[in-house]
PDB file of C-alpha atoms in Angstrom:
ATOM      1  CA  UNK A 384     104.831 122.029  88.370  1.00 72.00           C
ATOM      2  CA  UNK A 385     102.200 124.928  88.699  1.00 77.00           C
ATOM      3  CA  UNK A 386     101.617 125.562  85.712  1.00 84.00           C
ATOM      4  CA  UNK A 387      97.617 125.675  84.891  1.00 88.00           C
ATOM      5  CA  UNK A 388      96.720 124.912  88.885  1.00 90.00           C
ATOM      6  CA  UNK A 389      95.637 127.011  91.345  1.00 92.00           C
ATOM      7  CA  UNK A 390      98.307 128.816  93.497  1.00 92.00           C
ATOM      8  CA  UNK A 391      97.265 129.574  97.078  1.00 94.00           C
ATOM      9  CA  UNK A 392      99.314 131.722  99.959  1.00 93.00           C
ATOM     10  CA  UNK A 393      98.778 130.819 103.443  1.00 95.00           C
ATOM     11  CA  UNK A 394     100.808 132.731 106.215  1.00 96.00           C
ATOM     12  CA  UNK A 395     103.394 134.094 103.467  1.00 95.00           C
ATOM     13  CA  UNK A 396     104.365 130.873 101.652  1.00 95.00           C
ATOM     14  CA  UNK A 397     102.741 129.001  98.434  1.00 92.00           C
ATOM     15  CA  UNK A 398     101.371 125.847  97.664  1.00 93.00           C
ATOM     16  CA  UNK A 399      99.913 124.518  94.766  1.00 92.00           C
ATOM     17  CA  UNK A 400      96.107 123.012  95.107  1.00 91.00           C
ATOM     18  CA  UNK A 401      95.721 119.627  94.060  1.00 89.00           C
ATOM     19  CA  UNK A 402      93.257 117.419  93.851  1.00 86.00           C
ATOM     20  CA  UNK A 403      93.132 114.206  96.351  1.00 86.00           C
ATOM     21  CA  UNK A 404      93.279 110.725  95.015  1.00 86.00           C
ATOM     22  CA  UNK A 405      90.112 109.192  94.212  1.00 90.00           C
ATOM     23  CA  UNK A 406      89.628 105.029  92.455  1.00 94.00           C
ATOM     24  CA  UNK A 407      86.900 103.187  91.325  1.00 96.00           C
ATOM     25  CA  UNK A 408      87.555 100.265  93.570  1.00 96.00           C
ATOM     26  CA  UNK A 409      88.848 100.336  97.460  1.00 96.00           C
ATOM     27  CA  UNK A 410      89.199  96.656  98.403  1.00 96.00           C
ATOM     28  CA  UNK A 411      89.725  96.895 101.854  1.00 95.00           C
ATOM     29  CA  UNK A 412      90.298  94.190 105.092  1.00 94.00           C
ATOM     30  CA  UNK A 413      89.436  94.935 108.377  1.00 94.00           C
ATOM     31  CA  UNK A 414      88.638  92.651 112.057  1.00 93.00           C
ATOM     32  CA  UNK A 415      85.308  93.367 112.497  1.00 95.00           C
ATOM     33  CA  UNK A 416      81.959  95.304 110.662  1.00 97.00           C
ATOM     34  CA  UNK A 417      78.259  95.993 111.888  1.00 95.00           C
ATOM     35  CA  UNK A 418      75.162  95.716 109.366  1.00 95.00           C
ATOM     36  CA  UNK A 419      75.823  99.588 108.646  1.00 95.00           C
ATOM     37  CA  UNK A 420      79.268  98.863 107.365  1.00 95.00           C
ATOM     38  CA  UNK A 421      81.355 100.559 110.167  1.00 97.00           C
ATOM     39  CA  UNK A 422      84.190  98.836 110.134  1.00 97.00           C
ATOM     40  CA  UNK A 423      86.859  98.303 113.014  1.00 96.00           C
ATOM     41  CA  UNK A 424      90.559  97.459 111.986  1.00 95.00           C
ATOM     42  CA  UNK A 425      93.235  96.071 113.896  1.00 92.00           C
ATOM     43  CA  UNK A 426      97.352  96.269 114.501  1.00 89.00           C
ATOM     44  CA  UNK A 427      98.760  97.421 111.260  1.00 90.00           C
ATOM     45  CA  UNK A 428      95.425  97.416 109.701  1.00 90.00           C
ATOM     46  CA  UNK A 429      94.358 101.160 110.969  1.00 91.00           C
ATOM     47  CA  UNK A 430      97.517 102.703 108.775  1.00 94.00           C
ATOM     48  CA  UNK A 431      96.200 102.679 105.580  1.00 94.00           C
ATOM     49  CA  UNK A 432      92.731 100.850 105.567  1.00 95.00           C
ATOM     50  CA  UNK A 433      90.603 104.048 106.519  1.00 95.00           C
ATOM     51  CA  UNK A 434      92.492 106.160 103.926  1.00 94.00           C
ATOM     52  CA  UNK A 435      91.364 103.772 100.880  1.00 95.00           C
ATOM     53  CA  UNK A 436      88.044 103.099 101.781  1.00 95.00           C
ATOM     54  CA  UNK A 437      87.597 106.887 101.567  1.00 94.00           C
ATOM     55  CA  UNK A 438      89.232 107.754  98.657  1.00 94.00           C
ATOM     56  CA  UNK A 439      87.198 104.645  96.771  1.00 94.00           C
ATOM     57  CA  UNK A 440      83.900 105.573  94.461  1.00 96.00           C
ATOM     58  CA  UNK A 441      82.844 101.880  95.793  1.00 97.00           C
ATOM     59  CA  UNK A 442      84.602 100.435  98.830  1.00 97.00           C
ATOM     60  CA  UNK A 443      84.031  96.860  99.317  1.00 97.00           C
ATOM     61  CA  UNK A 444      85.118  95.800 103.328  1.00 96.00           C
ATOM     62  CA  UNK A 445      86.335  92.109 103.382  1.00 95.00           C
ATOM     63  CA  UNK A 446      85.316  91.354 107.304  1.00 95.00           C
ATOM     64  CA  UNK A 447      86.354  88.109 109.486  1.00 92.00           C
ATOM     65  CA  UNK A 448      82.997  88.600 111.945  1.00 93.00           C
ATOM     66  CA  UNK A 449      80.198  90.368 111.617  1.00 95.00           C
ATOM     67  CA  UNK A 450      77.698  91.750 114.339  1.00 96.00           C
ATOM     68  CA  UNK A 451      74.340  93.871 114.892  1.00 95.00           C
ATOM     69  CA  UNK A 452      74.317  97.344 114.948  1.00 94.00           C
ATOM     70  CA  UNK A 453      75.620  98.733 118.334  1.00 92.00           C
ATOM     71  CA  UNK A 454      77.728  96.498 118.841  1.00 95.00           C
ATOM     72  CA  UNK A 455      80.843  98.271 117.985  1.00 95.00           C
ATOM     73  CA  UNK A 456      81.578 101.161 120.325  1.00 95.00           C
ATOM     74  CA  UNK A 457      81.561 104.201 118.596  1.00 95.00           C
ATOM     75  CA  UNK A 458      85.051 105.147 119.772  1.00 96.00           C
ATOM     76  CA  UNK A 459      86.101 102.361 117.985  1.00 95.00           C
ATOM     77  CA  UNK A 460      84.778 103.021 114.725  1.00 96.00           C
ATOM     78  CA  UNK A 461      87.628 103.030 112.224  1.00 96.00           C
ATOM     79  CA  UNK A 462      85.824 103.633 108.940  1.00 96.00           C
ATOM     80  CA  UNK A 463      82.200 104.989 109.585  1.00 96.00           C
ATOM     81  CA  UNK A 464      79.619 103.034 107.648  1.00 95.00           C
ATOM     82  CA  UNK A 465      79.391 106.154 105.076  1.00 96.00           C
ATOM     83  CA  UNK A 466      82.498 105.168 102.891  1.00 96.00           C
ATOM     84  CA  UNK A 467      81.487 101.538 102.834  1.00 97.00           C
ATOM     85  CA  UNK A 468      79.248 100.062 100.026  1.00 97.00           C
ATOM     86  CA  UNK A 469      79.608  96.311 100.817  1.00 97.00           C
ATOM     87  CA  UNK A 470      80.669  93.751 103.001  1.00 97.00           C
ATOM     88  CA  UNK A 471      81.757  90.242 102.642  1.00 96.00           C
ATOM     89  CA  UNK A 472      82.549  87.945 105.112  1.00 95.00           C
ATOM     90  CA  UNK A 473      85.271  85.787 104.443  1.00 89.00           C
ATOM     91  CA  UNK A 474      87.098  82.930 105.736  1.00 82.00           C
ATOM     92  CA  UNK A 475      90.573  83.503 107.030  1.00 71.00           C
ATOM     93  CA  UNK A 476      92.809  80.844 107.783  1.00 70.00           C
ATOM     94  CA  UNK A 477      95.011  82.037 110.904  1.00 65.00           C
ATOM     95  CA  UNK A 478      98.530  81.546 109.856  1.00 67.00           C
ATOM     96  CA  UNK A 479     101.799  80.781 111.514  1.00 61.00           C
ATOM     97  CA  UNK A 480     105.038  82.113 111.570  1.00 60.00           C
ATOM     98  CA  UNK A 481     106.821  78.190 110.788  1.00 63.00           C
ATOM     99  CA  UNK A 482     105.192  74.783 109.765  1.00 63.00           C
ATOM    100  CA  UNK A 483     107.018  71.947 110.731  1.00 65.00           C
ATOM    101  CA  UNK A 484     106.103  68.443 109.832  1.00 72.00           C
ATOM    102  CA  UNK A 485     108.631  66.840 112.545  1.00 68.00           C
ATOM    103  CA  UNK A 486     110.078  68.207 115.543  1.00 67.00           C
ATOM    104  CA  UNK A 487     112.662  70.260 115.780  1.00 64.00           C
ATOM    105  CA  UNK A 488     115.888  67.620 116.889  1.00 63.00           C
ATOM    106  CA  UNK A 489     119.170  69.275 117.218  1.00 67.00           C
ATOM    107  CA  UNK A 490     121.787  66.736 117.205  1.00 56.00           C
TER     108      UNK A 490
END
């Protein structure tokens, strides 16, 4: 597997160097985004969402709300406005867990 990458040692054992993953595209969801482009994830969102708007050339944030600058706390930033190229508000239909057309009669 090393052969033709760079070997480092650090504190007596080897690794092989590679290079991270980079894409063209990052297509990425998240809660809420200011007019920078920080962007503020939440739940499950924060797992992987930060990770693949940084390793895209062009990271596009798809955002339920929008708001001014300032008015995410900056603790709260999840992706800084850096990684993030554009954002699109979109409409999101909240979803449920069942649908039912009739109630539920046990008999």
């Amino acid at each position: 597997m090393a052969d033709n990458k760079e070997v480092r040692e650090f504190d007596g054992r080897r690794y092989v160097m590679e290079r991270g993953i980079r894409t063209d595209w990052a297509i990425v969801k998240a809660w809420r985004a200011d007019r920078s482009g920080n962007l503020q994830y939440r739940l499950t969102a924060r797992n992987f969402n930060p990770l693949c708007a940084m390793a895209g050339r062009i990271t596009v944030a798809e955002v339920e709300e929008l708001v001014d600058v300032g008015a995410i706390e900056p603790d709260h930033v999840d992706t800084p406005g850096i990684y993030v190229h554009h954002v699109v508000v979109g409409k999101h239909e909240k979803r449920i867990e069942r649908r039912t057309t009739r109630p539920n009669v046990r008999g």
